[in-house]
Amino acid sequence: AASSVAAGALGAEPKSNTDKLLDALSRADQTKNQQWLRQLRLEYDHLIAPKIPTLEKSISHTLFFIIFPCLAVSAILFYLVDNPMIGDSNTSWSWLVLFLGVRQMVIFEFARVGEIFWIEILALRSSFFNMVVGPYLALAVIQSRGWPYICIFWPVLNFCFLYGNHEFAKHWLFWQDMLDIFNEV
């Protein structure tokens, strides 16, 4: 009663019980959101952030020591040596170098990123994964860490990205017209 008198004396309308309840729920919801954001930040700091330097190092080594040299060799073969063909096939040496040195390495890195996400972050450090898939499947996924995971999911990703007779399977950059090396059949 005193607060409604004070509010009335200041010219504001007194708050009803519904307004008070909505204010309390709003404050509780904001507190819950802040706690959730703090928990999310904590999860990121403990689960994902420690893996980033290793992942950056792996990707930079793959880029500078495999992908960029293969791009250079492929460009030399395509532009300077007139794109020689392999025997009587329809495949050129430049395409083969791009396929093995660039496309396969990109897919390999996708498989490594998947391993870090599914095994290192979800399976090993999250209780949610164990609840969703069950303890036996979670243990099987954890046991596949390393080369078993790569040997399973690298071919699966190859099938997803490279299989078929469509343009994307032949050349990933088929849609652009600037560099013929990336869209020549």
Short mmCIF file of N, CA and C in Angstrom, two decimals:
data_model
loop_
_atom_site.label_atom_id
_atom_site.label_comp_id
_atom_site.label_asym_id
_atom_site.label_seq_id
_atom_site.Cartn_x
_atom_site.Cartn_y
_atom_site.Cartn_z
N ALA A 1 0.83 -1.19 0.00
CA ALA A 1 0.00 0.00 0.00
C ALA A 1 0.86 1.24 0.00
N ALA A 2 1.97 1.20 0.74
CA ALA A 2 2.84 2.37 0.80
C ALA A 2 3.47 2.64 -0.54
N SER A 3 3.83 1.57 -1.30
CA SER A 3 4.46 1.79 -2.59
C SER A 3 3.45 2.35 -3.59
N SER A 4 2.17 1.93 -3.48
CA SER A 4 1.17 2.46 -4.41
C SER A 4 0.88 3.92 -4.07
N VAL A 5 0.93 4.30 -2.80
CA VAL A 5 0.74 5.69 -2.41
C VAL A 5 1.90 6.52 -2.91
N ALA A 6 3.13 6.00 -2.76
CA ALA A 6 4.31 6.72 -3.22
C ALA A 6 4.28 6.85 -4.74
N ALA A 7 3.88 5.78 -5.42
CA ALA A 7 3.83 5.84 -6.87
C ALA A 7 2.74 6.81 -7.31
N GLY A 8 1.61 6.80 -6.60
CA GLY A 8 0.53 7.73 -6.94
C GLY A 8 0.94 9.16 -6.67
N ALA A 9 1.73 9.40 -5.63
CA ALA A 9 2.17 10.74 -5.29
C ALA A 9 3.13 11.28 -6.34
N LEU A 10 3.90 10.39 -7.00
CA LEU A 10 4.85 10.81 -8.03
C LEU A 10 4.19 10.94 -9.39
N GLY A 11 2.93 10.57 -9.51
CA GLY A 11 2.22 10.70 -10.78
C GLY A 11 2.23 9.42 -11.59
N ALA A 12 2.91 8.37 -11.16
CA ALA A 12 2.94 7.10 -11.90
C ALA A 12 1.79 6.23 -11.42
N GLU A 13 1.31 5.40 -12.30
CA GLU A 13 0.24 4.48 -11.91
C GLU A 13 0.84 3.35 -11.09
N PRO A 14 0.12 2.91 -10.06
CA PRO A 14 0.64 1.80 -9.27
C PRO A 14 0.67 0.53 -10.10
N LYS A 15 1.66 -0.32 -9.83
CA LYS A 15 1.81 -1.56 -10.58
C LYS A 15 0.84 -2.60 -10.04
N SER A 16 0.24 -3.30 -10.96
CA SER A 16 -0.65 -4.38 -10.56
C SER A 16 0.18 -5.62 -10.28
N ASN A 17 -0.47 -6.61 -9.73
CA ASN A 17 0.23 -7.87 -9.44
C ASN A 17 0.74 -8.52 -10.72
N THR A 18 -0.01 -8.38 -11.82
CA THR A 18 0.41 -8.95 -13.10
C THR A 18 1.69 -8.28 -13.59
N ASP A 19 1.75 -6.95 -13.47
CA ASP A 19 2.95 -6.23 -13.88
C ASP A 19 4.16 -6.62 -13.03
N LYS A 20 3.92 -6.77 -11.74
CA LYS A 20 5.01 -7.18 -10.85
C LYS A 20 5.51 -8.57 -11.22
N LEU A 21 4.58 -9.47 -11.54
CA LEU A 21 4.94 -10.83 -11.92
C LEU A 21 5.73 -10.83 -13.23
N LEU A 22 5.28 -10.03 -14.20
CA LEU A 22 5.99 -9.93 -15.47
C LEU A 22 7.40 -9.36 -15.28
N ASP A 23 7.52 -8.35 -14.43
CA ASP A 23 8.85 -7.79 -14.14
C ASP A 23 9.77 -8.83 -13.49
N ALA A 24 9.24 -9.59 -12.57
CA ALA A 24 10.04 -10.62 -11.89
C ALA A 24 10.45 -11.70 -12.88
N LEU A 25 9.53 -12.13 -13.75
CA LEU A 25 9.87 -13.14 -14.76
C LEU A 25 10.90 -12.61 -15.75
N SER A 26 10.78 -11.34 -16.11
CA SER A 26 11.74 -10.74 -17.04
C SER A 26 13.14 -10.70 -16.43
N ARG A 27 13.21 -10.31 -15.14
CA ARG A 27 14.52 -10.28 -14.46
C ARG A 27 15.09 -11.69 -14.34
N ALA A 28 14.22 -12.66 -14.03
CA ALA A 28 14.68 -14.05 -13.93
C ALA A 28 15.14 -14.56 -15.29
N ASP A 29 14.41 -14.18 -16.35
CA ASP A 29 14.79 -14.62 -17.70
C ASP A 29 16.12 -14.00 -18.11
N GLN A 30 16.33 -12.72 -17.79
CA GLN A 30 17.61 -12.07 -18.09
C GLN A 30 18.75 -12.74 -17.32
N THR A 31 18.51 -13.06 -16.08
CA THR A 31 19.53 -13.75 -15.27
C THR A 31 19.83 -15.12 -15.86
N LYS A 32 18.78 -15.83 -16.29
CA LYS A 32 18.96 -17.15 -16.90
C LYS A 32 19.75 -17.03 -18.20
N ASN A 33 19.44 -16.02 -19.02
CA ASN A 33 20.17 -15.81 -20.27
C ASN A 33 21.63 -15.47 -20.00
N GLN A 34 21.88 -14.65 -19.00
CA GLN A 34 23.26 -14.31 -18.66
C GLN A 34 24.02 -15.53 -18.17
N GLN A 35 23.36 -16.37 -17.38
CA GLN A 35 24.01 -17.60 -16.91
C GLN A 35 24.28 -18.53 -18.09
N TRP A 36 23.34 -18.62 -19.02
CA TRP A 36 23.52 -19.47 -20.19
C TRP A 36 24.68 -18.97 -21.05
N LEU A 37 24.76 -17.64 -21.24
CA LEU A 37 25.87 -17.07 -22.01
C LEU A 37 27.21 -17.29 -21.31
N ARG A 38 27.23 -17.17 -19.98
CA ARG A 38 28.46 -17.46 -19.23
C ARG A 38 28.86 -18.92 -19.39
N GLN A 39 27.87 -19.80 -19.32
CA GLN A 39 28.14 -21.24 -19.49
C GLN A 39 28.64 -21.53 -20.90
N LEU A 40 28.05 -20.89 -21.90
CA LEU A 40 28.49 -21.06 -23.28
C LEU A 40 29.92 -20.57 -23.46
N ARG A 41 30.23 -19.44 -22.87
CA ARG A 41 31.60 -18.90 -22.95
C ARG A 41 32.58 -19.83 -22.24
N LEU A 42 32.18 -20.37 -21.11
CA LEU A 42 33.03 -21.31 -20.38
C LEU A 42 33.26 -22.58 -21.20
N GLU A 43 32.20 -23.09 -21.81
CA GLU A 43 32.34 -24.27 -22.68
C GLU A 43 33.29 -23.97 -23.83
N TYR A 44 33.14 -22.80 -24.46
CA TYR A 44 34.03 -22.43 -25.56
C TYR A 44 35.48 -22.35 -25.08
N ASP A 45 35.69 -21.69 -23.95
CA ASP A 45 37.06 -21.54 -23.42
C ASP A 45 37.70 -22.88 -23.08
N HIS A 46 36.92 -23.84 -22.61
CA HIS A 46 37.49 -25.11 -22.18
C HIS A 46 37.48 -26.18 -23.28
N LEU A 47 36.53 -26.12 -24.21
CA LEU A 47 36.40 -27.17 -25.21
C LEU A 47 36.99 -26.81 -26.56
N ILE A 48 36.67 -25.65 -27.06
CA ILE A 48 37.03 -25.29 -28.43
C ILE A 48 38.33 -24.51 -28.50
N ALA A 49 38.50 -23.52 -27.66
CA ALA A 49 39.68 -22.65 -27.74
C ALA A 49 41.01 -23.40 -27.65
N PRO A 50 41.15 -24.43 -26.82
CA PRO A 50 42.44 -25.14 -26.80
C PRO A 50 42.76 -25.89 -28.10
N LYS A 51 41.75 -26.22 -28.89
CA LYS A 51 41.96 -26.95 -30.14
C LYS A 51 42.30 -26.04 -31.31
N ILE A 52 42.02 -24.76 -31.21
CA ILE A 52 42.21 -23.84 -32.34
C ILE A 52 43.67 -23.73 -32.78
N PRO A 53 44.66 -23.58 -31.87
CA PRO A 53 46.05 -23.48 -32.36
C PRO A 53 46.51 -24.72 -33.12
N THR A 54 46.15 -25.90 -32.67
CA THR A 54 46.52 -27.13 -33.36
C THR A 54 45.86 -27.19 -34.73
N LEU A 55 44.60 -26.82 -34.80
CA LEU A 55 43.88 -26.83 -36.06
C LEU A 55 44.46 -25.80 -37.03
N GLU A 56 44.77 -24.61 -36.54
CA GLU A 56 45.37 -23.58 -37.39
C GLU A 56 46.72 -24.03 -37.94
N LYS A 57 47.52 -24.67 -37.09
CA LYS A 57 48.83 -25.15 -37.52
C LYS A 57 48.69 -26.22 -38.60
N SER A 58 47.78 -27.15 -38.39
CA SER A 58 47.56 -28.22 -39.37
C SER A 58 47.08 -27.66 -40.70
N ILE A 59 46.12 -26.75 -40.66
CA ILE A 59 45.58 -26.18 -41.89
C ILE A 59 46.63 -25.33 -42.60
N SER A 60 47.41 -24.55 -41.87
CA SER A 60 48.44 -23.74 -42.52
C SER A 60 49.53 -24.61 -43.13
N HIS A 61 49.92 -25.70 -42.47
CA HIS A 61 50.91 -26.61 -43.07
C HIS A 61 50.35 -27.24 -44.34
N THR A 62 49.11 -27.65 -44.31
CA THR A 62 48.50 -28.25 -45.50
C THR A 62 48.43 -27.23 -46.63
N LEU A 63 48.05 -26.00 -46.30
CA LEU A 63 47.97 -24.96 -47.33
C LEU A 63 49.33 -24.66 -47.95
N PHE A 64 50.32 -24.37 -47.11
CA PHE A 64 51.60 -23.89 -47.62
C PHE A 64 52.51 -24.98 -48.17
N PHE A 65 52.37 -26.20 -47.68
CA PHE A 65 53.29 -27.26 -48.11
C PHE A 65 52.68 -28.25 -49.09
N ILE A 66 51.35 -28.25 -49.23
CA ILE A 66 50.73 -29.19 -50.17
C ILE A 66 49.85 -28.45 -51.19
N ILE A 67 48.88 -27.69 -50.72
CA ILE A 67 47.89 -27.11 -51.63
C ILE A 67 48.50 -26.05 -52.55
N PHE A 68 49.21 -25.07 -52.01
CA PHE A 68 49.78 -24.02 -52.86
C PHE A 68 50.81 -24.55 -53.85
N PRO A 69 51.72 -25.45 -53.46
CA PRO A 69 52.63 -26.02 -54.46
C PRO A 69 51.89 -26.81 -55.55
N CYS A 70 50.85 -27.55 -55.17
CA CYS A 70 50.08 -28.30 -56.17
C CYS A 70 49.33 -27.36 -57.10
N LEU A 71 48.82 -26.26 -56.57
CA LEU A 71 48.18 -25.26 -57.43
C LEU A 71 49.19 -24.69 -58.43
N ALA A 72 50.41 -24.42 -57.96
CA ALA A 72 51.44 -23.88 -58.85
C ALA A 72 51.81 -24.89 -59.94
N VAL A 73 52.01 -26.15 -59.58
CA VAL A 73 52.35 -27.18 -60.56
C VAL A 73 51.21 -27.35 -61.56
N SER A 74 50.00 -27.38 -61.07
CA SER A 74 48.85 -27.53 -61.95
C SER A 74 48.72 -26.35 -62.91
N ALA A 75 48.95 -25.13 -62.42
CA ALA A 75 48.88 -23.95 -63.28
C ALA A 75 49.98 -24.00 -64.35
N ILE A 76 51.17 -24.44 -63.98
CA ILE A 76 52.26 -24.57 -64.96
C ILE A 76 51.87 -25.58 -66.02
N LEU A 77 51.35 -26.73 -65.60
CA LEU A 77 50.93 -27.75 -66.57
C LEU A 77 49.80 -27.25 -67.47
N PHE A 78 48.86 -26.53 -66.91
CA PHE A 78 47.69 -26.09 -67.67
C PHE A 78 48.03 -24.95 -68.63
N TYR A 79 48.72 -23.93 -68.13
CA TYR A 79 48.93 -22.73 -68.93
C TYR A 79 50.23 -22.75 -69.75
N LEU A 80 51.29 -23.32 -69.22
CA LEU A 80 52.58 -23.27 -69.92
C LEU A 80 52.88 -24.51 -70.76
N VAL A 81 52.34 -25.66 -70.40
CA VAL A 81 52.65 -26.90 -71.10
C VAL A 81 51.42 -27.36 -71.91
N ASP A 82 50.42 -26.51 -72.07
CA ASP A 82 49.21 -26.78 -72.85
C ASP A 82 48.40 -27.97 -72.35
N ASN A 83 48.34 -28.14 -71.08
CA ASN A 83 47.44 -29.10 -70.44
C ASN A 83 47.56 -30.51 -71.02
N PRO A 84 48.70 -31.18 -70.82
CA PRO A 84 48.88 -32.52 -71.41
C PRO A 84 47.92 -33.53 -70.80
N MET A 85 47.47 -34.45 -71.64
CA MET A 85 46.53 -35.49 -71.22
C MET A 85 47.29 -36.73 -70.74
N ILE A 86 46.63 -37.51 -69.91
CA ILE A 86 47.21 -38.75 -69.41
C ILE A 86 46.82 -39.86 -70.39
N GLY A 87 47.77 -40.28 -71.21
CA GLY A 87 47.51 -41.36 -72.17
C GLY A 87 46.35 -41.04 -73.10
N ASP A 88 45.46 -42.01 -73.29
CA ASP A 88 44.31 -41.84 -74.17
C ASP A 88 43.06 -41.42 -73.41
N SER A 89 43.20 -41.11 -72.13
CA SER A 89 42.03 -40.76 -71.32
C SER A 89 41.63 -39.31 -71.54
N ASN A 90 40.53 -38.96 -70.98
CA ASN A 90 40.05 -37.57 -71.03
C ASN A 90 40.56 -36.75 -69.86
N THR A 91 41.47 -37.29 -69.09
CA THR A 91 41.97 -36.64 -67.88
C THR A 91 43.32 -35.99 -68.16
N SER A 92 43.47 -34.76 -67.71
CA SER A 92 44.75 -34.06 -67.90
C SER A 92 45.59 -34.17 -66.63
N TRP A 93 46.88 -33.96 -66.80
CA TRP A 93 47.78 -34.00 -65.65
C TRP A 93 47.47 -32.87 -64.67
N SER A 94 47.11 -31.71 -65.18
CA SER A 94 46.80 -30.59 -64.28
C SER A 94 45.57 -30.90 -63.44
N TRP A 95 44.55 -31.53 -64.03
CA TRP A 95 43.37 -31.91 -63.26
C TRP A 95 43.73 -32.94 -62.19
N LEU A 96 44.59 -33.91 -62.54
CA LEU A 96 44.99 -34.93 -61.58
C LEU A 96 45.75 -34.32 -60.40
N VAL A 97 46.63 -33.36 -60.68
CA VAL A 97 47.36 -32.69 -59.60
C VAL A 97 46.39 -31.89 -58.73
N LEU A 98 45.42 -31.21 -59.34
CA LEU A 98 44.41 -30.50 -58.56
C LEU A 98 43.57 -31.46 -57.73
N PHE A 99 43.23 -32.59 -58.32
CA PHE A 99 42.40 -33.57 -57.62
C PHE A 99 43.13 -34.14 -56.41
N LEU A 100 44.37 -34.60 -56.62
CA LEU A 100 45.11 -35.24 -55.53
C LEU A 100 45.68 -34.24 -54.53
N GLY A 101 46.20 -33.13 -55.02
CA GLY A 101 46.89 -32.21 -54.14
C GLY A 101 46.05 -31.12 -53.52
N VAL A 102 44.91 -30.84 -54.12
CA VAL A 102 44.08 -29.75 -53.59
C VAL A 102 42.76 -30.32 -53.05
N ARG A 103 41.99 -30.95 -53.91
CA ARG A 103 40.66 -31.40 -53.50
C ARG A 103 40.74 -32.46 -52.41
N GLN A 104 41.63 -33.43 -52.56
CA GLN A 104 41.76 -34.46 -51.54
C GLN A 104 42.26 -33.89 -50.22
N MET A 105 43.15 -32.91 -50.28
CA MET A 105 43.66 -32.31 -49.05
C MET A 105 42.60 -31.47 -48.35
N VAL A 106 41.77 -30.78 -49.12
CA VAL A 106 40.68 -30.01 -48.52
C VAL A 106 39.70 -30.96 -47.82
N ILE A 107 39.37 -32.05 -48.47
CA ILE A 107 38.45 -33.01 -47.86
C ILE A 107 39.10 -33.68 -46.64
N PHE A 108 40.40 -33.93 -46.72
CA PHE A 108 41.11 -34.50 -45.57
C PHE A 108 41.03 -33.54 -44.37
N GLU A 109 41.22 -32.26 -44.62
CA GLU A 109 41.11 -31.28 -43.53
C GLU A 109 39.68 -31.19 -43.00
N PHE A 110 38.68 -31.33 -43.87
CA PHE A 110 37.30 -31.39 -43.40
C PHE A 110 37.11 -32.58 -42.46
N ALA A 111 37.70 -33.72 -42.81
CA ALA A 111 37.60 -34.90 -41.95
C ALA A 111 38.28 -34.66 -40.61
N ARG A 112 39.42 -33.97 -40.62
CA ARG A 112 40.12 -33.66 -39.36
C ARG A 112 39.31 -32.70 -38.50
N VAL A 113 38.70 -31.71 -39.11
CA VAL A 113 37.85 -30.78 -38.36
C VAL A 113 36.66 -31.53 -37.78
N GLY A 114 36.08 -32.44 -38.57
CA GLY A 114 34.99 -33.27 -38.06
C GLY A 114 35.42 -34.11 -36.88
N GLU A 115 36.64 -34.66 -36.94
CA GLU A 115 37.15 -35.45 -35.81
C GLU A 115 37.26 -34.60 -34.56
N ILE A 116 37.79 -33.41 -34.71
CA ILE A 116 37.93 -32.53 -33.54
C ILE A 116 36.55 -32.19 -32.97
N PHE A 117 35.60 -31.89 -33.85
CA PHE A 117 34.27 -31.52 -33.36
C PHE A 117 33.55 -32.70 -32.73
N TRP A 118 33.44 -33.82 -33.46
CA TRP A 118 32.63 -34.94 -32.99
C TRP A 118 33.26 -35.71 -31.85
N ILE A 119 34.57 -35.91 -31.92
CA ILE A 119 35.21 -36.74 -30.89
C ILE A 119 35.77 -35.89 -29.76
N GLU A 120 36.65 -34.96 -30.11
CA GLU A 120 37.34 -34.18 -29.08
C GLU A 120 36.38 -33.30 -28.27
N ILE A 121 35.43 -32.68 -28.95
CA ILE A 121 34.56 -31.73 -28.26
C ILE A 121 33.28 -32.41 -27.76
N LEU A 122 32.54 -33.04 -28.66
CA LEU A 122 31.25 -33.60 -28.25
C LEU A 122 31.38 -34.89 -27.45
N ALA A 123 32.10 -35.88 -28.00
CA ALA A 123 32.11 -37.19 -27.36
C ALA A 123 32.92 -37.20 -26.06
N LEU A 124 34.06 -36.54 -26.05
CA LEU A 124 34.93 -36.61 -24.87
C LEU A 124 34.60 -35.59 -23.79
N ARG A 125 34.04 -34.47 -24.17
CA ARG A 125 33.88 -33.40 -23.18
C ARG A 125 32.44 -32.99 -22.92
N SER A 126 31.50 -33.63 -23.60
CA SER A 126 30.11 -33.24 -23.43
C SER A 126 29.29 -34.44 -22.96
N SER A 127 28.52 -34.24 -21.91
CA SER A 127 27.66 -35.32 -21.43
C SER A 127 26.42 -35.47 -22.31
N PHE A 128 26.10 -34.44 -23.07
CA PHE A 128 24.94 -34.47 -23.95
C PHE A 128 25.08 -35.56 -25.01
N PHE A 129 26.26 -35.72 -25.58
CA PHE A 129 26.51 -36.73 -26.61
C PHE A 129 26.23 -38.13 -26.07
N ASN A 130 26.70 -38.39 -24.87
CA ASN A 130 26.49 -39.70 -24.24
C ASN A 130 25.00 -39.96 -24.00
N MET A 131 24.27 -38.94 -23.63
CA MET A 131 22.84 -39.11 -23.39
C MET A 131 22.09 -39.37 -24.69
N VAL A 132 22.51 -38.74 -25.78
CA VAL A 132 21.79 -38.86 -27.04
C VAL A 132 22.05 -40.20 -27.71
N VAL A 133 23.33 -40.61 -27.82
CA VAL A 133 23.65 -41.83 -28.57
C VAL A 133 23.77 -43.06 -27.69
N GLY A 134 23.86 -42.89 -26.41
CA GLY A 134 24.01 -44.03 -25.50
C GLY A 134 25.48 -44.32 -25.22
N PRO A 135 25.74 -45.02 -24.14
CA PRO A 135 27.14 -45.22 -23.74
C PRO A 135 27.94 -46.11 -24.68
N TYR A 136 27.31 -47.12 -25.28
CA TYR A 136 28.08 -48.04 -26.14
C TYR A 136 28.49 -47.38 -27.45
N LEU A 137 27.57 -46.66 -28.08
CA LEU A 137 27.91 -45.96 -29.31
C LEU A 137 28.88 -44.81 -29.03
N ALA A 138 28.71 -44.13 -27.90
CA ALA A 138 29.65 -43.07 -27.53
C ALA A 138 31.05 -43.64 -27.33
N LEU A 139 31.15 -44.79 -26.70
CA LEU A 139 32.45 -45.43 -26.51
C LEU A 139 33.05 -45.85 -27.85
N ALA A 140 32.24 -46.35 -28.77
CA ALA A 140 32.74 -46.73 -30.09
C ALA A 140 33.25 -45.51 -30.85
N VAL A 141 32.55 -44.39 -30.74
CA VAL A 141 32.99 -43.16 -31.41
C VAL A 141 34.30 -42.68 -30.80
N ILE A 142 34.39 -42.72 -29.48
CA ILE A 142 35.62 -42.28 -28.81
C ILE A 142 36.79 -43.19 -29.20
N GLN A 143 36.55 -44.49 -29.33
CA GLN A 143 37.60 -45.42 -29.71
C GLN A 143 38.08 -45.19 -31.14
N SER A 144 37.28 -44.57 -31.97
CA SER A 144 37.68 -44.34 -33.36
C SER A 144 38.54 -43.09 -33.53
N ARG A 145 38.95 -42.49 -32.46
CA ARG A 145 39.76 -41.28 -32.50
C ARG A 145 41.05 -41.52 -33.28
N GLY A 146 41.43 -40.56 -34.13
CA GLY A 146 42.67 -40.67 -34.90
C GLY A 146 42.42 -41.25 -36.28
N TRP A 147 43.34 -42.11 -36.71
CA TRP A 147 43.27 -42.66 -38.06
C TRP A 147 42.02 -43.49 -38.32
N PRO A 148 41.48 -44.23 -37.37
CA PRO A 148 40.22 -44.93 -37.69
C PRO A 148 39.11 -43.97 -38.11
N TYR A 149 38.98 -42.85 -37.43
CA TYR A 149 37.97 -41.86 -37.80
C TYR A 149 38.25 -41.31 -39.19
N ILE A 150 39.52 -40.93 -39.43
CA ILE A 150 39.90 -40.37 -40.73
C ILE A 150 39.64 -41.38 -41.84
N CYS A 151 40.02 -42.66 -41.60
CA CYS A 151 39.85 -43.70 -42.64
C CYS A 151 38.38 -44.00 -42.92
N ILE A 152 37.50 -43.68 -41.99
CA ILE A 152 36.07 -43.88 -42.23
C ILE A 152 35.45 -42.64 -42.89
N PHE A 153 35.73 -41.46 -42.35
CA PHE A 153 35.02 -40.28 -42.81
C PHE A 153 35.65 -39.56 -43.99
N TRP A 154 36.92 -39.78 -44.27
CA TRP A 154 37.51 -39.21 -45.47
C TRP A 154 36.84 -39.79 -46.71
N PRO A 155 36.67 -41.13 -46.81
CA PRO A 155 35.93 -41.66 -47.96
C PRO A 155 34.46 -41.24 -47.99
N VAL A 156 33.84 -41.12 -46.83
CA VAL A 156 32.44 -40.68 -46.80
C VAL A 156 32.33 -39.26 -47.36
N LEU A 157 33.23 -38.38 -46.94
CA LEU A 157 33.22 -37.01 -47.47
C LEU A 157 33.59 -36.99 -48.95
N ASN A 158 34.51 -37.87 -49.37
CA ASN A 158 34.81 -37.98 -50.80
C ASN A 158 33.57 -38.35 -51.58
N PHE A 159 32.82 -39.30 -51.07
CA PHE A 159 31.58 -39.70 -51.73
C PHE A 159 30.62 -38.53 -51.82
N CYS A 160 30.51 -37.76 -50.74
CA CYS A 160 29.57 -36.63 -50.73
C CYS A 160 29.99 -35.52 -51.69
N PHE A 161 31.29 -35.23 -51.74
CA PHE A 161 31.76 -34.08 -52.52
C PHE A 161 32.22 -34.42 -53.94
N LEU A 162 32.64 -35.64 -54.19
CA LEU A 162 33.30 -35.94 -55.46
C LEU A 162 32.60 -36.96 -56.33
N TYR A 163 31.60 -37.64 -55.82
CA TYR A 163 30.97 -38.70 -56.59
C TYR A 163 29.90 -38.13 -57.51
N GLY A 164 29.82 -38.66 -58.69
CA GLY A 164 28.76 -38.28 -59.60
C GLY A 164 29.29 -37.73 -60.90
N ASN A 165 28.37 -37.44 -61.78
CA ASN A 165 28.73 -36.94 -63.10
C ASN A 165 28.34 -35.48 -63.27
N HIS A 166 28.03 -34.81 -62.19
CA HIS A 166 27.63 -33.41 -62.27
C HIS A 166 28.85 -32.50 -62.26
N GLU A 167 28.64 -31.23 -62.56
CA GLU A 167 29.75 -30.28 -62.72
C GLU A 167 30.57 -30.11 -61.44
N PHE A 168 29.90 -30.07 -60.29
CA PHE A 168 30.62 -29.85 -59.04
C PHE A 168 31.58 -30.99 -58.74
N ALA A 169 31.20 -32.21 -59.07
CA ALA A 169 32.08 -33.35 -58.84
C ALA A 169 33.31 -33.30 -59.74
N LYS A 170 33.16 -32.73 -60.92
CA LYS A 170 34.30 -32.64 -61.86
C LYS A 170 35.21 -31.47 -61.51
N HIS A 171 34.62 -30.32 -61.27
CA HIS A 171 35.37 -29.10 -60.97
C HIS A 171 34.62 -28.30 -59.92
N TRP A 172 35.25 -28.05 -58.78
CA TRP A 172 34.58 -27.34 -57.71
C TRP A 172 34.27 -25.89 -58.06
N LEU A 173 35.06 -25.29 -58.89
CA LEU A 173 34.84 -23.88 -59.25
C LEU A 173 34.31 -23.76 -60.67
N PHE A 174 33.44 -24.66 -61.08
CA PHE A 174 32.92 -24.68 -62.44
C PHE A 174 32.12 -23.42 -62.78
N TRP A 175 31.56 -22.74 -61.82
CA TRP A 175 30.67 -21.61 -62.03
C TRP A 175 31.39 -20.32 -62.39
N GLN A 176 32.70 -20.26 -62.15
CA GLN A 176 33.41 -19.02 -62.43
C GLN A 176 34.07 -19.10 -63.81
N ASP A 177 34.26 -17.95 -64.45
CA ASP A 177 34.85 -17.90 -65.79
C ASP A 177 36.22 -17.24 -65.82
N MET A 178 36.72 -16.83 -64.67
CA MET A 178 37.96 -16.08 -64.64
C MET A 178 39.19 -16.98 -64.90
N LEU A 179 39.24 -18.14 -64.27
CA LEU A 179 40.38 -19.04 -64.43
C LEU A 179 39.90 -20.33 -65.09
N ASP A 180 40.38 -20.57 -66.29
CA ASP A 180 39.96 -21.77 -67.03
C ASP A 180 40.41 -23.07 -66.37
N ILE A 181 41.49 -23.01 -65.62
CA ILE A 181 42.02 -24.22 -65.00
C ILE A 181 41.02 -24.87 -64.05
N PHE A 182 40.14 -24.07 -63.46
CA PHE A 182 39.19 -24.58 -62.48
C PHE A 182 37.84 -24.96 -63.07
N ASN A 183 37.62 -24.71 -64.36
CA ASN A 183 36.33 -25.09 -64.93
C ASN A 183 36.47 -25.80 -66.27
N GLU A 184 37.68 -26.08 -66.69
CA GLU A 184 37.91 -26.80 -67.94
C GLU A 184 37.60 -28.27 -67.76
N VAL A 185 36.88 -28.87 -68.69
CA VAL A 185 36.56 -30.29 -68.60
C VAL A 185 37.64 -31.10 -69.26
#
